[in-house]
Short mmCIF file of N, CA and C in Angstrom, two decimals:
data_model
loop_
_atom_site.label_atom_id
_atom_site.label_comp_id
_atom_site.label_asym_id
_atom_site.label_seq_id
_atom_site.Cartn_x
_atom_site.Cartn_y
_atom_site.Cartn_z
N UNK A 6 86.11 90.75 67.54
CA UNK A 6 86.68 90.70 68.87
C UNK A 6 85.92 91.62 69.81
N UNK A 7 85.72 92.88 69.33
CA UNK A 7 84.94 93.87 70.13
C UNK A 7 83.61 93.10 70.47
N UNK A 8 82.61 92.67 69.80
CA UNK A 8 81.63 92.08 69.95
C UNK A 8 81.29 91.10 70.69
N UNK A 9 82.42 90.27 70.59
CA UNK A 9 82.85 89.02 71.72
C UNK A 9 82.70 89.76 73.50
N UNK A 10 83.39 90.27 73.25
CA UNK A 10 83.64 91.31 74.42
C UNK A 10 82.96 92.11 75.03
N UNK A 11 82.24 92.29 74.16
CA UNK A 11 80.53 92.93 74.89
C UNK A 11 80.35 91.78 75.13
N UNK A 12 79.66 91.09 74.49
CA UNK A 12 78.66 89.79 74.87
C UNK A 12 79.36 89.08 76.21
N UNK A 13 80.45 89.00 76.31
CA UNK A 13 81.33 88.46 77.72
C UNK A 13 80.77 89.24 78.44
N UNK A 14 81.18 90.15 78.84
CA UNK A 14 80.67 91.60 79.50
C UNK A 14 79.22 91.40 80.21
N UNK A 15 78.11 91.53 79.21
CA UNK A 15 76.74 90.83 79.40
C UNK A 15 76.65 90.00 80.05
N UNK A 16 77.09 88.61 79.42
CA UNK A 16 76.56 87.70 80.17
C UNK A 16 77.17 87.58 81.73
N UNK A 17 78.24 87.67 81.72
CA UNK A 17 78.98 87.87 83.39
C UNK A 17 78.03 88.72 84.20
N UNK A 18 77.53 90.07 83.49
CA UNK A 18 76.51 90.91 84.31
C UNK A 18 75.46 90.66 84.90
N UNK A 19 74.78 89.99 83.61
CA UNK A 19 73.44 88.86 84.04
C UNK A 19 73.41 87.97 84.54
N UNK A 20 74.99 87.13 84.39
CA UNK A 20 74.91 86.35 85.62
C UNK A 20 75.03 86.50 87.01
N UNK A 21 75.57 87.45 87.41
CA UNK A 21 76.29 88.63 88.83
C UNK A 21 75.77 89.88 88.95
N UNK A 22 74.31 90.10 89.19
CA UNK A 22 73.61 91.40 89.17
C UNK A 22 74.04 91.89 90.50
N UNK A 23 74.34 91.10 91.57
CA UNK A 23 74.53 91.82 92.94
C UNK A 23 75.26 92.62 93.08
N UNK A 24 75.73 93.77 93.91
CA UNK A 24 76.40 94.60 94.37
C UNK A 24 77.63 93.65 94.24
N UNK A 25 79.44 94.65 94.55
CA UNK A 25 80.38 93.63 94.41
C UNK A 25 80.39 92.77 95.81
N UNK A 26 80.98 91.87 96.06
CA UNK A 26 81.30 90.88 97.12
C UNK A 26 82.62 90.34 96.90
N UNK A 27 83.44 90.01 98.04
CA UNK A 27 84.57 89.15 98.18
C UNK A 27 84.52 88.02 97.48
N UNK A 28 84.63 87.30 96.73
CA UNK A 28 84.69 86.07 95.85
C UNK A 28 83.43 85.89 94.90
N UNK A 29 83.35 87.06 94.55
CA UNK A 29 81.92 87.04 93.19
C UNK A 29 83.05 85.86 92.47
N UNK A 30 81.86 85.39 92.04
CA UNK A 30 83.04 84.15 90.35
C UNK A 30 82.94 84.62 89.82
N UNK A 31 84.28 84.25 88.68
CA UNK A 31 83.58 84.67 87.61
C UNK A 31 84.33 83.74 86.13
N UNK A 32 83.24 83.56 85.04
CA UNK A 32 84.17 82.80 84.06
C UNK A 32 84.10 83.50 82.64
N UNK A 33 85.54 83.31 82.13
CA UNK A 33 85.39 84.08 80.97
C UNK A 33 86.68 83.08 80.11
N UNK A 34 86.57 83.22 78.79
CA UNK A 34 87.57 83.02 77.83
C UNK A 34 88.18 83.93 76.99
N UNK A 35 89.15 84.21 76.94
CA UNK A 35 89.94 85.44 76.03
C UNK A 35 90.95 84.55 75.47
N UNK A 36 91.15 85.08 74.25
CA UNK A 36 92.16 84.57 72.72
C UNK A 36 92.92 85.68 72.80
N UNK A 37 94.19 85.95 73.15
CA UNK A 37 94.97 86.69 72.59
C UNK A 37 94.56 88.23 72.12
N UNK A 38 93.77 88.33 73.00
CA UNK A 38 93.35 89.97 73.85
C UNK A 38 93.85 90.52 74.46
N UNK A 39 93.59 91.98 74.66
CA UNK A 39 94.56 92.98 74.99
C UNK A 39 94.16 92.78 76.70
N UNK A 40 95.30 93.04 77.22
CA UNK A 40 95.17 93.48 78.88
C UNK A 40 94.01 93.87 78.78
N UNK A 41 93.70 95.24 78.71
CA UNK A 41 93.15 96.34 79.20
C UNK A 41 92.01 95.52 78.99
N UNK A 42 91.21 94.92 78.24
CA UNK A 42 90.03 94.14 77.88
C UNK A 42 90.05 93.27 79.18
N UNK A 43 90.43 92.05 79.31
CA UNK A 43 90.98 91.46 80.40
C UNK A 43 90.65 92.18 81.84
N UNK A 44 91.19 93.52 82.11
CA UNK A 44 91.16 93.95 83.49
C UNK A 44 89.57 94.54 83.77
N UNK A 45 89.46 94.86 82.20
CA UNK A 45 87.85 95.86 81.79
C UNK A 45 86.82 94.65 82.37
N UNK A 46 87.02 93.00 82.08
CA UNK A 46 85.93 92.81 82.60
C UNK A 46 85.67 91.93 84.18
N UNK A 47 87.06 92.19 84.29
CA UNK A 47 87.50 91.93 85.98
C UNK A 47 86.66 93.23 86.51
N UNK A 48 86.99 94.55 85.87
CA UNK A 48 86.25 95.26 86.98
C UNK A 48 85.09 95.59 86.93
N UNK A 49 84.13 94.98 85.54
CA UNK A 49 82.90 94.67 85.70
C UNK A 49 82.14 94.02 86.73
N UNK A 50 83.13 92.75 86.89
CA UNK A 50 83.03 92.14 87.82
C UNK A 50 82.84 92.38 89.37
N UNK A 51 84.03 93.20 89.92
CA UNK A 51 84.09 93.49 90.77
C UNK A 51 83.66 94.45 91.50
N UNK A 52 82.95 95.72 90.22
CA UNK A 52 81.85 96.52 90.40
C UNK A 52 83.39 97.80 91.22
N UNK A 53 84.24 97.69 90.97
CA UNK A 53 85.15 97.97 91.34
C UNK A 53 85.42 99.44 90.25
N UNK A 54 86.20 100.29 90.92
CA UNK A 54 86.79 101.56 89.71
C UNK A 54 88.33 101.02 89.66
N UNK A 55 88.78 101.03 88.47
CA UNK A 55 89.95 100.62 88.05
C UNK A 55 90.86 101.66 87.25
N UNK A 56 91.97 102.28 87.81
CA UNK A 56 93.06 103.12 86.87
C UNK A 56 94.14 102.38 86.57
N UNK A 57 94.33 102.10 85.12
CA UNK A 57 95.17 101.62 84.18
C UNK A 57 96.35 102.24 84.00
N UNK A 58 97.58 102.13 84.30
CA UNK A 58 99.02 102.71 83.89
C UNK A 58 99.01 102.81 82.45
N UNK A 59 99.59 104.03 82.29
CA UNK A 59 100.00 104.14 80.74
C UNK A 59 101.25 103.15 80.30
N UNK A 60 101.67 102.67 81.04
CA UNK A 60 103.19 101.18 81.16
C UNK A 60 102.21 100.24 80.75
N UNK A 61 101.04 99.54 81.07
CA UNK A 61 100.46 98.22 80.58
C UNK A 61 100.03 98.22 79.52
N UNK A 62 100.79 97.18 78.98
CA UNK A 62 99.84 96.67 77.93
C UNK A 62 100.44 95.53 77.64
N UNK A 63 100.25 95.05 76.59
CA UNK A 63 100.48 93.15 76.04
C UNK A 63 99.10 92.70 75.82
N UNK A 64 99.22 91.65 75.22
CA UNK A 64 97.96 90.42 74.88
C UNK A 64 97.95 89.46 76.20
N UNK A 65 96.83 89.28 76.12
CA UNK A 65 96.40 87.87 77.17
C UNK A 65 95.93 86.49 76.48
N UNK A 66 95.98 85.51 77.09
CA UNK A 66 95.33 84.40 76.49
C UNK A 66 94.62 83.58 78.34
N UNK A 67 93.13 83.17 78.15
CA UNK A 67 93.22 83.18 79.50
C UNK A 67 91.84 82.10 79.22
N UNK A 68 91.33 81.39 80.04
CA UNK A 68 90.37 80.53 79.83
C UNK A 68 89.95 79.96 81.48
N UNK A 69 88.86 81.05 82.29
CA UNK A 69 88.68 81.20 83.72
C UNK A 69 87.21 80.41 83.69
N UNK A 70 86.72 79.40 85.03
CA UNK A 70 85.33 79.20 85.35
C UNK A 70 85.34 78.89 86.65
N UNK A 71 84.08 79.59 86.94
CA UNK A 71 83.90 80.12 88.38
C UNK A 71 85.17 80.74 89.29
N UNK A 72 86.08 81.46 88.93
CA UNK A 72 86.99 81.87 89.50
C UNK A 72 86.80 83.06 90.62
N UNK A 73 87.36 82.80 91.90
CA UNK A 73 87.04 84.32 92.15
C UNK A 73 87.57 85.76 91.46
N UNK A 74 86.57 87.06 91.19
CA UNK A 74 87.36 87.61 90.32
C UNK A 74 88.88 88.27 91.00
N UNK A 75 89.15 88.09 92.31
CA UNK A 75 90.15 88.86 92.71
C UNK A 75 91.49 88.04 92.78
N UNK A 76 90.95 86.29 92.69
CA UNK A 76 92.18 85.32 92.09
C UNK A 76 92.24 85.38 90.14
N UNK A 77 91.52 85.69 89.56
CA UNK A 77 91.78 85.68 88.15
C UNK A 77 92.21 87.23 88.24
N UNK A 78 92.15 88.68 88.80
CA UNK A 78 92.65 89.37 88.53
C UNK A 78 94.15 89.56 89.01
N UNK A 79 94.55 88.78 89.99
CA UNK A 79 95.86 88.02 90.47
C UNK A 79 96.54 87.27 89.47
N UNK A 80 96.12 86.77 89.02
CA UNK A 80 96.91 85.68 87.53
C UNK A 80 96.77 86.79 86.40
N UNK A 81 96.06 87.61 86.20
CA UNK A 81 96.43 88.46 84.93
C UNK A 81 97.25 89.15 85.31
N UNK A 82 97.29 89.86 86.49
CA UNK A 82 98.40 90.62 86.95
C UNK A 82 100.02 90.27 86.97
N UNK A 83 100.07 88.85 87.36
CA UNK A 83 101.39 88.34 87.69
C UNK A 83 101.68 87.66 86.50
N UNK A 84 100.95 87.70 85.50
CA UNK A 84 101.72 86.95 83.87
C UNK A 84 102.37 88.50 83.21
N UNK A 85 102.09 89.32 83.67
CA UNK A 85 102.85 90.76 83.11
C UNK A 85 103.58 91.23 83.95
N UNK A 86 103.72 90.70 85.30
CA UNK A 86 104.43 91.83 86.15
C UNK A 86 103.98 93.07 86.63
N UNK A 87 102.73 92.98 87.07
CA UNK A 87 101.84 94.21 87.41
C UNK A 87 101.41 93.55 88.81
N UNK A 88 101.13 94.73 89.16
CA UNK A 88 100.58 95.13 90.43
C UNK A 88 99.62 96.00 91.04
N UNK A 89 98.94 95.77 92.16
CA UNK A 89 97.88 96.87 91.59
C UNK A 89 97.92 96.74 93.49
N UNK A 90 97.18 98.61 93.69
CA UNK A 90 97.02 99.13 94.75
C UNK A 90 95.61 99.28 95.00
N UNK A 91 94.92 99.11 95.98
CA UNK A 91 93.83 99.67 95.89
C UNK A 91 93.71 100.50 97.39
N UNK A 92 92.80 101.61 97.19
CA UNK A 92 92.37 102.71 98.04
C UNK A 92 91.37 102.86 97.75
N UNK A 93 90.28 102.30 98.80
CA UNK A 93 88.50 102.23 98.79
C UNK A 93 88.30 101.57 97.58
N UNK A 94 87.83 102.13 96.84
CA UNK A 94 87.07 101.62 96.03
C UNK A 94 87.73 101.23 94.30
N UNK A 95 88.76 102.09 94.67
CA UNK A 95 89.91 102.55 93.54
C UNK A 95 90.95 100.72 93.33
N UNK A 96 91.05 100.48 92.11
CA UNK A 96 92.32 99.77 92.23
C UNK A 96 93.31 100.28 91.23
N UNK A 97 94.60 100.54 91.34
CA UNK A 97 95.24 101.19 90.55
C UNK A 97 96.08 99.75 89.77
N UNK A 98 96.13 99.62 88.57
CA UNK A 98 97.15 98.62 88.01
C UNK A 98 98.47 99.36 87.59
N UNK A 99 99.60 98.92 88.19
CA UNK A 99 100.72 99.41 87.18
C UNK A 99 101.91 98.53 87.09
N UNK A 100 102.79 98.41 86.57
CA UNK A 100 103.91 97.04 86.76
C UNK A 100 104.27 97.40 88.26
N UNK A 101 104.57 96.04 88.50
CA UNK A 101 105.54 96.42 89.84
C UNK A 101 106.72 97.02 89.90
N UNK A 102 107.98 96.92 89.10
CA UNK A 102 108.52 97.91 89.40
C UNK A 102 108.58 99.70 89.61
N UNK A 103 107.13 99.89 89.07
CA UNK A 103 106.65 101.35 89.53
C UNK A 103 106.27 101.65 90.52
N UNK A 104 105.59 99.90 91.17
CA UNK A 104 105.02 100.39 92.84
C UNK A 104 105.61 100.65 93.83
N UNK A 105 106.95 99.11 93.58
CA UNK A 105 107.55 99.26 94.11
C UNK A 105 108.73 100.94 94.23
N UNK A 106 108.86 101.31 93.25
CA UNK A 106 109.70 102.56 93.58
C UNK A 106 109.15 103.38 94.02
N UNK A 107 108.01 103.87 94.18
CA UNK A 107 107.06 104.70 94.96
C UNK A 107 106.71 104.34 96.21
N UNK A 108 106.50 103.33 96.43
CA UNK A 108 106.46 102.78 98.29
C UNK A 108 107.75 103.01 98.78
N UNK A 109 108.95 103.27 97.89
CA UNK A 109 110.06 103.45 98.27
C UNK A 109 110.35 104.88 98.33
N UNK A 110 109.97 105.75 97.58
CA UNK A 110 109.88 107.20 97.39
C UNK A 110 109.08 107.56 98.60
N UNK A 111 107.85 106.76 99.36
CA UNK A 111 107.00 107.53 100.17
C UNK A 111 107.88 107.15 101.77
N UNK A 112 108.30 106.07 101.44
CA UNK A 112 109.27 105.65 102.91
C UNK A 112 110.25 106.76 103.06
N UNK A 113 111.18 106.86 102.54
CA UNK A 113 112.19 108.02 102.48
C UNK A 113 111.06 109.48 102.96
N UNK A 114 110.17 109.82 102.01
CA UNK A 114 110.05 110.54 102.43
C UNK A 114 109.33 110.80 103.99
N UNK A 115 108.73 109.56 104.17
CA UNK A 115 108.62 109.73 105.59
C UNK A 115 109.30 109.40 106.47
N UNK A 116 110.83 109.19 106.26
CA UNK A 116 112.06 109.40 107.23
C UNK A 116 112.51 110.73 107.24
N UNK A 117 112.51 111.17 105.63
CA UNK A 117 113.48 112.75 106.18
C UNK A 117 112.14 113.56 106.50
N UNK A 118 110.85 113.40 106.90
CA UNK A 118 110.01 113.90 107.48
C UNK A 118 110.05 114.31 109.20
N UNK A 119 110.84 112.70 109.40
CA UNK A 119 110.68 111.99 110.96
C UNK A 119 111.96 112.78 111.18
N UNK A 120 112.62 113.02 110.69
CA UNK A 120 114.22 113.56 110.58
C UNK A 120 114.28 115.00 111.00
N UNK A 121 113.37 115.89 110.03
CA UNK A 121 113.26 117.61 110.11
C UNK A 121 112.66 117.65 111.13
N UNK A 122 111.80 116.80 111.77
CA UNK A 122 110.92 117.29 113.45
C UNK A 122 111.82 117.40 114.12
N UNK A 123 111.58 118.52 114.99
CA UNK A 123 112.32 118.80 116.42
C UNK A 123 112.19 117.84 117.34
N UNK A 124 113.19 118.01 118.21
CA UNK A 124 113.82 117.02 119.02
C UNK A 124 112.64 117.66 120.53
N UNK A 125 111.79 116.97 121.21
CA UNK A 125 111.25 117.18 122.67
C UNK A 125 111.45 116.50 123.36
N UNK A 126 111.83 116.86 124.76
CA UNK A 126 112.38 115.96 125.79
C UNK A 126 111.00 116.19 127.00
N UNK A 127 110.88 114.87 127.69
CA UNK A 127 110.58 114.89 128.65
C UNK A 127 111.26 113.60 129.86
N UNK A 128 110.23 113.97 130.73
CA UNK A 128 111.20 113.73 132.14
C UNK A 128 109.78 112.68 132.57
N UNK A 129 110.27 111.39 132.86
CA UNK A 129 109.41 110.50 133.74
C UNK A 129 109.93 110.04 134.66
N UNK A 130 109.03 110.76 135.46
CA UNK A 130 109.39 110.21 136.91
C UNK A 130 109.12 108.58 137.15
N UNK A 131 110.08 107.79 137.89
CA UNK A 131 109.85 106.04 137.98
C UNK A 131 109.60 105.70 139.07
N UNK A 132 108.24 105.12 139.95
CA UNK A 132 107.79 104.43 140.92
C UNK A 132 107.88 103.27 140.82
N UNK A 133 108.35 102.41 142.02
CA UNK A 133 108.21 100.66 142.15
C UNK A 133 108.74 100.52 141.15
N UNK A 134 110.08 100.90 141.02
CA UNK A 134 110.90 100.47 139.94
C UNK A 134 111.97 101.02 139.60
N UNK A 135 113.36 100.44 139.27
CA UNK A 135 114.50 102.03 138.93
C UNK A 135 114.90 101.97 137.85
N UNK A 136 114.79 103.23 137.12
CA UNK A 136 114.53 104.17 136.12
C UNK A 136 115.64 103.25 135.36
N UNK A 137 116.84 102.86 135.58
CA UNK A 137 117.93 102.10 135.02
C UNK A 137 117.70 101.17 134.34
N UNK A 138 116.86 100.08 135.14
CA UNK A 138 116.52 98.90 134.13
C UNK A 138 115.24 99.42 132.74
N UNK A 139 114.24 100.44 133.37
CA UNK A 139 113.55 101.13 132.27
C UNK A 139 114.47 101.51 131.24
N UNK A 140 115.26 101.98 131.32
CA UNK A 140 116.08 102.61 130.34
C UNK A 140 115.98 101.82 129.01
N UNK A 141 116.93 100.55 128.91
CA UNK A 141 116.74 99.79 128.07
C UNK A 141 115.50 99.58 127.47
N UNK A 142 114.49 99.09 128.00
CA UNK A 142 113.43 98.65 127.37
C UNK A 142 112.62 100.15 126.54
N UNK A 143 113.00 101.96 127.12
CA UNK A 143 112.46 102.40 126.49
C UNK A 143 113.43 102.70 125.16
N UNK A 144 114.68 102.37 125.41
CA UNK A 144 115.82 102.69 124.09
C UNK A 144 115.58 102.10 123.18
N UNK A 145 114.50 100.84 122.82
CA UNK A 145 113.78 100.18 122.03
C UNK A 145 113.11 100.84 121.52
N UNK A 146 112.32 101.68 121.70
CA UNK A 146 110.92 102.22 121.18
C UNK A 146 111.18 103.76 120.63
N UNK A 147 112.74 104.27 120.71
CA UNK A 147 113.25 105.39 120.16
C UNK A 147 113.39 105.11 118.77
N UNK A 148 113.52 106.83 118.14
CA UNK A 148 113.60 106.82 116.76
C UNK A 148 115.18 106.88 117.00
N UNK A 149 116.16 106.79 115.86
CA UNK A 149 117.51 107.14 115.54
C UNK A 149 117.68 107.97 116.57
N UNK A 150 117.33 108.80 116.11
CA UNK A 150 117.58 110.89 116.76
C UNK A 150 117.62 110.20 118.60
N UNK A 151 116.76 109.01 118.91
CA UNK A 151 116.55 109.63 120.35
C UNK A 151 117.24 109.18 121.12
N UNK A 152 117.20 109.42 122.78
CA UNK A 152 118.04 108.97 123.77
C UNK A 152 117.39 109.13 125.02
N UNK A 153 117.90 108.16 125.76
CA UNK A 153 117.16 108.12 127.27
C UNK A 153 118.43 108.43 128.29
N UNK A 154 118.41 109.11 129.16
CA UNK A 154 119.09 109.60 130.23
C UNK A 154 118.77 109.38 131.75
N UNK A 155 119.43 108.55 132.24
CA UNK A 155 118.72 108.13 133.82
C UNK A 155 119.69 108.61 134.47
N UNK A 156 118.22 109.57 135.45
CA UNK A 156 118.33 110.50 136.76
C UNK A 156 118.79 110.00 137.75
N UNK A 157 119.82 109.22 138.37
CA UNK A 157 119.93 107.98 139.81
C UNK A 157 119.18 108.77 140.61
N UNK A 158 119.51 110.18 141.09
CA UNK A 158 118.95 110.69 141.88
C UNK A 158 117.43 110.60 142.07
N UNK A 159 116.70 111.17 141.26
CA UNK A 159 115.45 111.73 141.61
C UNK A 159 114.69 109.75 140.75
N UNK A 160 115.30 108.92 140.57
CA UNK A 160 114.67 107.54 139.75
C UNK A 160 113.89 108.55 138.78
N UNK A 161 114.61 109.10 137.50
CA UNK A 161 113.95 109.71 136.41
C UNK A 161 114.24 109.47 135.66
N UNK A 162 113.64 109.20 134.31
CA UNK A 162 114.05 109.13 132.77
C UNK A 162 113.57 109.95 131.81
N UNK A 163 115.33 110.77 131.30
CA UNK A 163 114.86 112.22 130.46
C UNK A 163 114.98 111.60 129.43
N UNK A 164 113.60 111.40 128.64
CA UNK A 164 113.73 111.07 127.03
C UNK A 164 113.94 112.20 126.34
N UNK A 165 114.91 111.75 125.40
CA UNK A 165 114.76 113.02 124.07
C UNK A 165 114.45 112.32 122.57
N UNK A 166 113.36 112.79 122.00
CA UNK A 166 113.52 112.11 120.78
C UNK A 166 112.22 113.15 120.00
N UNK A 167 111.77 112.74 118.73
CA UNK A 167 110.94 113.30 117.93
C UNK A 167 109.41 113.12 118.63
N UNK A 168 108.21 113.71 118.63
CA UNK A 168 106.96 113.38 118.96
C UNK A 168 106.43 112.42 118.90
#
């Protein structure tokens, strides 16, 4: 099996010497091989750096020609329930329910982020126009925390909200 696997490896190389590109092909056959083999020669392919979750693993069975490698690394991904992030050059594989709880961990934390900022107010003055009907349209574009206050007098709008 190991041997197979080089020689896959090879010949995909020799056939795809170029730098990576958006839809390099690529074709390969795997018997009831491990993931990690599988993703190993996707990111040969893709000339790509790849970090593997300690959560993946399983066998594959897979039989690809001329595929792009970023649609065959899409079908290995979604027969396990994985998902993968990438940042530059990096693709990270891990199941989805790990990504998902971490895109969820980084949201929160960038609410009670948006949350602990202090509150700054300013004052816009309104020409060829009164500050009243502005109101609304800027009460749209507030966070939770904020609020708009119209001046009749001076046609002003005191925003208060986060930066």
């Amino acid at each position: 099996m190991r041997a197979s696997f080089v020689l896959a490896v090879a010949l995909l190389l020799a056939a795809f010497p170029s730098p990576a590109r958006a839809g390099k092909l690529l074709s390969v056959e795997l018997n009831n091989a491990d993931i990690h083999h599988a993703i190993r020669i996707v990111a040969e392919a893709s000339r790509l750096n790849f970090v593997v979750d300690d959560q993946v693993s399983g066998k594959v069975t897979l039989k690809l020609r001329n595929v792009p490698w970023e649609d065959a690394l899409t079908a290995i991904l979604r027969s396990k329930d994985l998902g993968q992030e990438r940042t530059g050059t990096i693709v990270r594989i891990a199941p989805m329910r790990k990504l998902a709880e971490e895109k969820e961990l980084a949201l929160r934390m960038a609410n009670a982020e948006k949350l602990s900022k202090p509150l700054k107010t300013r004052l816009v003055p309104v020409n060829y126009a009164k500050a009243e009907d502005l109101a609304a349209i800027v009460k749209t574009t507030l966070t939770e925390r904020g609020t708009v206050i119209v001046d009749h007098r001076t046609n002003t709008l005191i925003v208060r909200d986060v930066e």
